Short mmCIF file of C-alpha atoms in Angstrom, two decimals:
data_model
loop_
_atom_site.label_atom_id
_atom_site.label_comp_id
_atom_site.label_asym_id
_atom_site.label_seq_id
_atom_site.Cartn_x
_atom_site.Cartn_y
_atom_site.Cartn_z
CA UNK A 1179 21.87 -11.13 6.37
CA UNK A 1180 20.57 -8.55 8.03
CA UNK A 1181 18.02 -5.97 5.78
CA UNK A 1182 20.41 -2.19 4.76
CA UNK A 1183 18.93 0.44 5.21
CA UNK A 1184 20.05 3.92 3.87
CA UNK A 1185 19.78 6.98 5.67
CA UNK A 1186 17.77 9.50 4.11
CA UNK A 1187 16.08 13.22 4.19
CA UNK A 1188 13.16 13.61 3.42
CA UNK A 1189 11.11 17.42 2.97
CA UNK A 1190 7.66 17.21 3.68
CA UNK A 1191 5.97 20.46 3.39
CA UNK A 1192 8.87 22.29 3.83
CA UNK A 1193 10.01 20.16 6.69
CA UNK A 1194 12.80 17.70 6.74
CA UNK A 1195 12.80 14.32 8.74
CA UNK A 1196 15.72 12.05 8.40
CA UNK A 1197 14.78 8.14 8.37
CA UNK A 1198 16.64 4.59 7.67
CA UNK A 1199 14.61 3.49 4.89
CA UNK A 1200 15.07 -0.22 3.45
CA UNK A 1201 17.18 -0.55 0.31
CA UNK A 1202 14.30 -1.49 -2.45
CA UNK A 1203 16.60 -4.30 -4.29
CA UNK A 1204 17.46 -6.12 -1.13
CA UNK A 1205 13.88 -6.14 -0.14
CA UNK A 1206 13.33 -7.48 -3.65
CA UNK A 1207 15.79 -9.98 -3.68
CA UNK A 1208 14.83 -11.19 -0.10
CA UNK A 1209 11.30 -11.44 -1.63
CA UNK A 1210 11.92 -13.76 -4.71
CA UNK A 1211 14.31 -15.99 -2.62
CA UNK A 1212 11.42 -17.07 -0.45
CA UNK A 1213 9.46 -17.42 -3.35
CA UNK A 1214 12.06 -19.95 -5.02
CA UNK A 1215 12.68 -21.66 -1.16
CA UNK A 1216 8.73 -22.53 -1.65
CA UNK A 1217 7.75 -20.18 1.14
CA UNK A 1218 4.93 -17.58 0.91
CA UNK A 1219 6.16 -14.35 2.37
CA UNK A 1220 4.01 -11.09 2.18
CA UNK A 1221 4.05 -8.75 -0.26
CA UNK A 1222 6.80 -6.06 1.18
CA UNK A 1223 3.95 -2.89 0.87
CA UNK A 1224 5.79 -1.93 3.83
CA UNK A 1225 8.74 -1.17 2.91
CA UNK A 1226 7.89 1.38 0.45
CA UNK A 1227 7.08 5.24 1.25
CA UNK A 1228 3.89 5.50 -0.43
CA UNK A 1229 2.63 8.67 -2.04
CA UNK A 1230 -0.83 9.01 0.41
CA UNK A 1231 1.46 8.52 3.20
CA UNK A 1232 3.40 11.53 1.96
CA UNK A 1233 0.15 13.65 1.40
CA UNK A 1234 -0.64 12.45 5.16
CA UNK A 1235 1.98 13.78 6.47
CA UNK A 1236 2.14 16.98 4.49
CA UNK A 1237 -1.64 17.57 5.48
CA UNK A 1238 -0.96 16.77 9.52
CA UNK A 1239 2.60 19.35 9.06
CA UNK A 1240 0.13 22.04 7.75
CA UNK A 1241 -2.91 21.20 10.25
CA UNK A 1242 -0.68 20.53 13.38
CA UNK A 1243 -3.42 21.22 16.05
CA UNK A 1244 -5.48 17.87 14.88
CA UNK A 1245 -2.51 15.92 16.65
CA UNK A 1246 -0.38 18.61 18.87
CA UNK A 1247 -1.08 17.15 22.59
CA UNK A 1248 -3.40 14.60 21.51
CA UNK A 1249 -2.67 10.27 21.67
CA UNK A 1250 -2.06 9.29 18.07
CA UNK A 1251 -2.06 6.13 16.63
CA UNK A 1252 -1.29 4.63 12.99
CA UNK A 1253 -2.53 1.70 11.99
CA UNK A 1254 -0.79 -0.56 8.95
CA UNK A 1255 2.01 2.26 8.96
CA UNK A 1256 4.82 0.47 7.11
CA UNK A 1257 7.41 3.10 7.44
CA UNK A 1258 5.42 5.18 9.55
CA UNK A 1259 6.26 8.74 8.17
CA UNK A 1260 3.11 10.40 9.28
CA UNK A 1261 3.43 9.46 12.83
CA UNK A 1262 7.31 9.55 12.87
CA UNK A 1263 6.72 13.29 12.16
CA UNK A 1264 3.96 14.58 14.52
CA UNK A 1265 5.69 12.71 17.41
CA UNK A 1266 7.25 16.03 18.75
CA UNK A 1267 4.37 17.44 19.36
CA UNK A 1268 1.85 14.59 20.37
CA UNK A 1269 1.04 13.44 23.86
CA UNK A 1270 1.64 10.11 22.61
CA UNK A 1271 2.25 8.25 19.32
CA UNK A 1272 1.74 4.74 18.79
CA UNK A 1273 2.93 3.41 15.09
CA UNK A 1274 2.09 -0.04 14.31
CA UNK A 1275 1.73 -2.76 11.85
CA UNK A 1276 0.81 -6.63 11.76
CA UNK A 1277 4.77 -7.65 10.18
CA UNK A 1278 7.44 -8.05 12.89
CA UNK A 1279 10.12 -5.86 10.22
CA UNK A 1280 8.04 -3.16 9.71
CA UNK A 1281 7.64 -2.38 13.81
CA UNK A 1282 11.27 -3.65 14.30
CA UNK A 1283 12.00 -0.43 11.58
CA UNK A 1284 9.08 1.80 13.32
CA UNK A 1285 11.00 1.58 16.52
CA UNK A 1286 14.61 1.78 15.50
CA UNK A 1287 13.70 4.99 13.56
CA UNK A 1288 11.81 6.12 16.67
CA UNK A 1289 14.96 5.72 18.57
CA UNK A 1290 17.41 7.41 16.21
CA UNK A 1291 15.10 10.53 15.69
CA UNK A 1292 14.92 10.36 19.53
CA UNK A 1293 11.56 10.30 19.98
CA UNK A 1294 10.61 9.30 23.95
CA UNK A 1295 6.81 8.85 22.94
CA UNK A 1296 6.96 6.81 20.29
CA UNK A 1297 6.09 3.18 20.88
CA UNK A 1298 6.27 0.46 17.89
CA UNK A 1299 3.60 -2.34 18.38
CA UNK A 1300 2.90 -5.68 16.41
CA UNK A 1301 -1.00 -4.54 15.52
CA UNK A 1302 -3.14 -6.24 12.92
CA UNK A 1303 -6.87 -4.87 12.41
CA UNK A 1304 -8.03 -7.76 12.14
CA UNK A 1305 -7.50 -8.74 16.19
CA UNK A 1306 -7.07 -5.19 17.81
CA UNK A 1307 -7.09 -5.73 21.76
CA UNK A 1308 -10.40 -4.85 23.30
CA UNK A 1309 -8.65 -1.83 25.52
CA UNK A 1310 -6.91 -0.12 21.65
CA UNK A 1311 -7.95 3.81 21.78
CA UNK A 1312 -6.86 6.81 20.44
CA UNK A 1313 -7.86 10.55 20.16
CA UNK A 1314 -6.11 10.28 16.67
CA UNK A 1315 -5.96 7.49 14.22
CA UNK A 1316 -3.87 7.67 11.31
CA UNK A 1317 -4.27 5.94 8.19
CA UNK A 1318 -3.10 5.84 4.70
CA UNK A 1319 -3.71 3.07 1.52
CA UNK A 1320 -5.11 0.97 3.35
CA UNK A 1321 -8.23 0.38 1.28
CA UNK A 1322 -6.34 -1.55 -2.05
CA UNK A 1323 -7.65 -4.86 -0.97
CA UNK A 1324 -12.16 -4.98 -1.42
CA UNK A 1325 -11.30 -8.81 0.45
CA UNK A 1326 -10.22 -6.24 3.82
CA UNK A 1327 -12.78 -3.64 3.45
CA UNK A 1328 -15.69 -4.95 5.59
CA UNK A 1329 -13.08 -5.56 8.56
CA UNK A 1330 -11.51 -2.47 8.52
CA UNK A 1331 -14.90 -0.54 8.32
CA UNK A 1332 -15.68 -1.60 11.25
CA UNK A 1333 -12.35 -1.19 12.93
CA UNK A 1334 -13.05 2.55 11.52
CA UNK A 1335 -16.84 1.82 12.99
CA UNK A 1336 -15.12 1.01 16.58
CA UNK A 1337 -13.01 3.93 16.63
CA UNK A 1338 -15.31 6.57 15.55
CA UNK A 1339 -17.91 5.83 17.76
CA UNK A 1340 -15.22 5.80 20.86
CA UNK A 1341 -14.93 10.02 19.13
CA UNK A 1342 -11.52 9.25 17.95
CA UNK A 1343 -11.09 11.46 14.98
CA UNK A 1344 -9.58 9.66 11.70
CA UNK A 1345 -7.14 11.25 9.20
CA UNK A 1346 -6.89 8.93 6.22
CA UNK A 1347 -5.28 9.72 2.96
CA UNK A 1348 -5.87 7.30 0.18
CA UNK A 1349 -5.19 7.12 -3.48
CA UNK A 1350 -8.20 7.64 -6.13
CA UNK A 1351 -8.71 4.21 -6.95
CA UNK A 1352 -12.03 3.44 -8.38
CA UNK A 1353 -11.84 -0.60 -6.58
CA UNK A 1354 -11.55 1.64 -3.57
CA UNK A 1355 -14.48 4.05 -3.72
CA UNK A 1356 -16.94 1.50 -2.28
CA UNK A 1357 -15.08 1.59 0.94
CA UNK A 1358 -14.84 5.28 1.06
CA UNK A 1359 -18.81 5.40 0.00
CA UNK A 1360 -19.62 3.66 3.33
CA UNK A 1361 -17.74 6.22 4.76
CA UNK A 1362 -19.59 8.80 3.70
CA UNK A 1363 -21.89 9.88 6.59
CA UNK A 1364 -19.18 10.47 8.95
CA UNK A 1365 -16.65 12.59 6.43
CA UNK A 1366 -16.37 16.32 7.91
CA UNK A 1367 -13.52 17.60 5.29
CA UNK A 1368 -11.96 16.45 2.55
CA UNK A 1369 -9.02 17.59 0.09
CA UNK A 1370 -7.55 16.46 -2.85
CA UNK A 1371 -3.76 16.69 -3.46
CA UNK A 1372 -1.18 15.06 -5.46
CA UNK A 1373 2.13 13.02 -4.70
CA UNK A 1374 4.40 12.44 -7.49
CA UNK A 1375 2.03 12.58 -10.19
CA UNK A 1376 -0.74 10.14 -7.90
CA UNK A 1377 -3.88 11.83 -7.07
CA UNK A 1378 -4.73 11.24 -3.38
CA UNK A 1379 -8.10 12.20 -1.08
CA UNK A 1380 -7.51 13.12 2.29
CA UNK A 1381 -10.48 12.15 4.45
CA UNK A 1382 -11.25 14.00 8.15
CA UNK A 1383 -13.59 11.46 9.60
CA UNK A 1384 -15.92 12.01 12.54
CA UNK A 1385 -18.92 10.71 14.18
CA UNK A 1386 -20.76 7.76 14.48
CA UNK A 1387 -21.37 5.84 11.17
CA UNK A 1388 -24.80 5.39 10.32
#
């Protein structure tokens, strides 16, 4: 059966964007099934709007020059709000993730919003192609896992010193703050903010790490 999905509005600092989201319980349902069929599906993160990736997206509405003309791309974006809503006004916008549903989502939404820039790709981190740049990289909780954290610093390593600039919003964990630690020498702003009662850090990375 195929996954429903609900059309729905969302406001993001005072903007609305209208999305097919997946419906929570079927994503559920779908998950425990293949648990009890003695398969080992992923954890559905992605089908979840998380609240950094709404502080991401309210930070790039209200700082629109970072991405206005510029090639943007979002890396792990599950339902890809932050790059679904600068699309208007970026050169280009690639939204990606390493699960075949979440891009199969990325692009369908991309298509019903219109969006003629906008290109969906099966991306994992952990085997970018040699040739993947960006003036713009997105990211947001993507740093839950300390097992990930040495191969996504240097995916964040690879990009930085290529002077792509990277927005990443992230919630205050304290398993996470070794990752953003490592971070540290190539942070040029950060904010704090809050998403339905979740603190989140907003990071504007760039430079070379040291």
């Amino acid at each position: 059966m195929p996954m429903p999905l609900t059309p729905t509005t969302l406001v993001v600092a005072g903007r609305t964007i209208s999305l097919l989201l997946p419906d929570a319980g079927w994503v559920e349902r779908s998950y425990r099934a293949q648990l009890e069929a003695g398969e080992r599906p992923e954890l559905p993160y992605w089908s979840r709007l998380w609240p950094a990736a709404h502080a991401l997206a309210a930070w790039l509405s209200s700082h629109p020059h970072w991405t206005e003309g510029k090639d943007v791309l979002e890396l792990a974006a599950g339902i890809g709000l932050p790059s679904l809503l600068v699309a208007p006004s970026a050169r280009s916008v690639t939204g990606s993730d390493y699960l075949p549903e979440a891009v199969n989502l990325l692009q369908r939404n991309a298509e019903q919003l219109g969006l003629t820039n906008y290109d969906a790709r099966l991306l994992d981190w952990n085997a970018l192609p040699p040739h993947t740049r960006a003036d713009v990289l997105l990211l947001s909780d993507v740093n839950y896992a300390p097992a990930a954290f040495p191969a996504l610093q240097e995916v964040l390593r690879r990009f930085l010193a290529q002077g792509t600039v990277v927005l990443l919003a992230t919630p205050q964990r304290i398993m996470g703050a070794p990752f953003i630690d490592a971070l540290r020498s190539s942070v040029r702003e950060m904010e704090e903010t809050e998403v339905g009662g979740t603190p989140v850090s907003l990071y504007r990375l760039e430079g070379a790490l040291r």
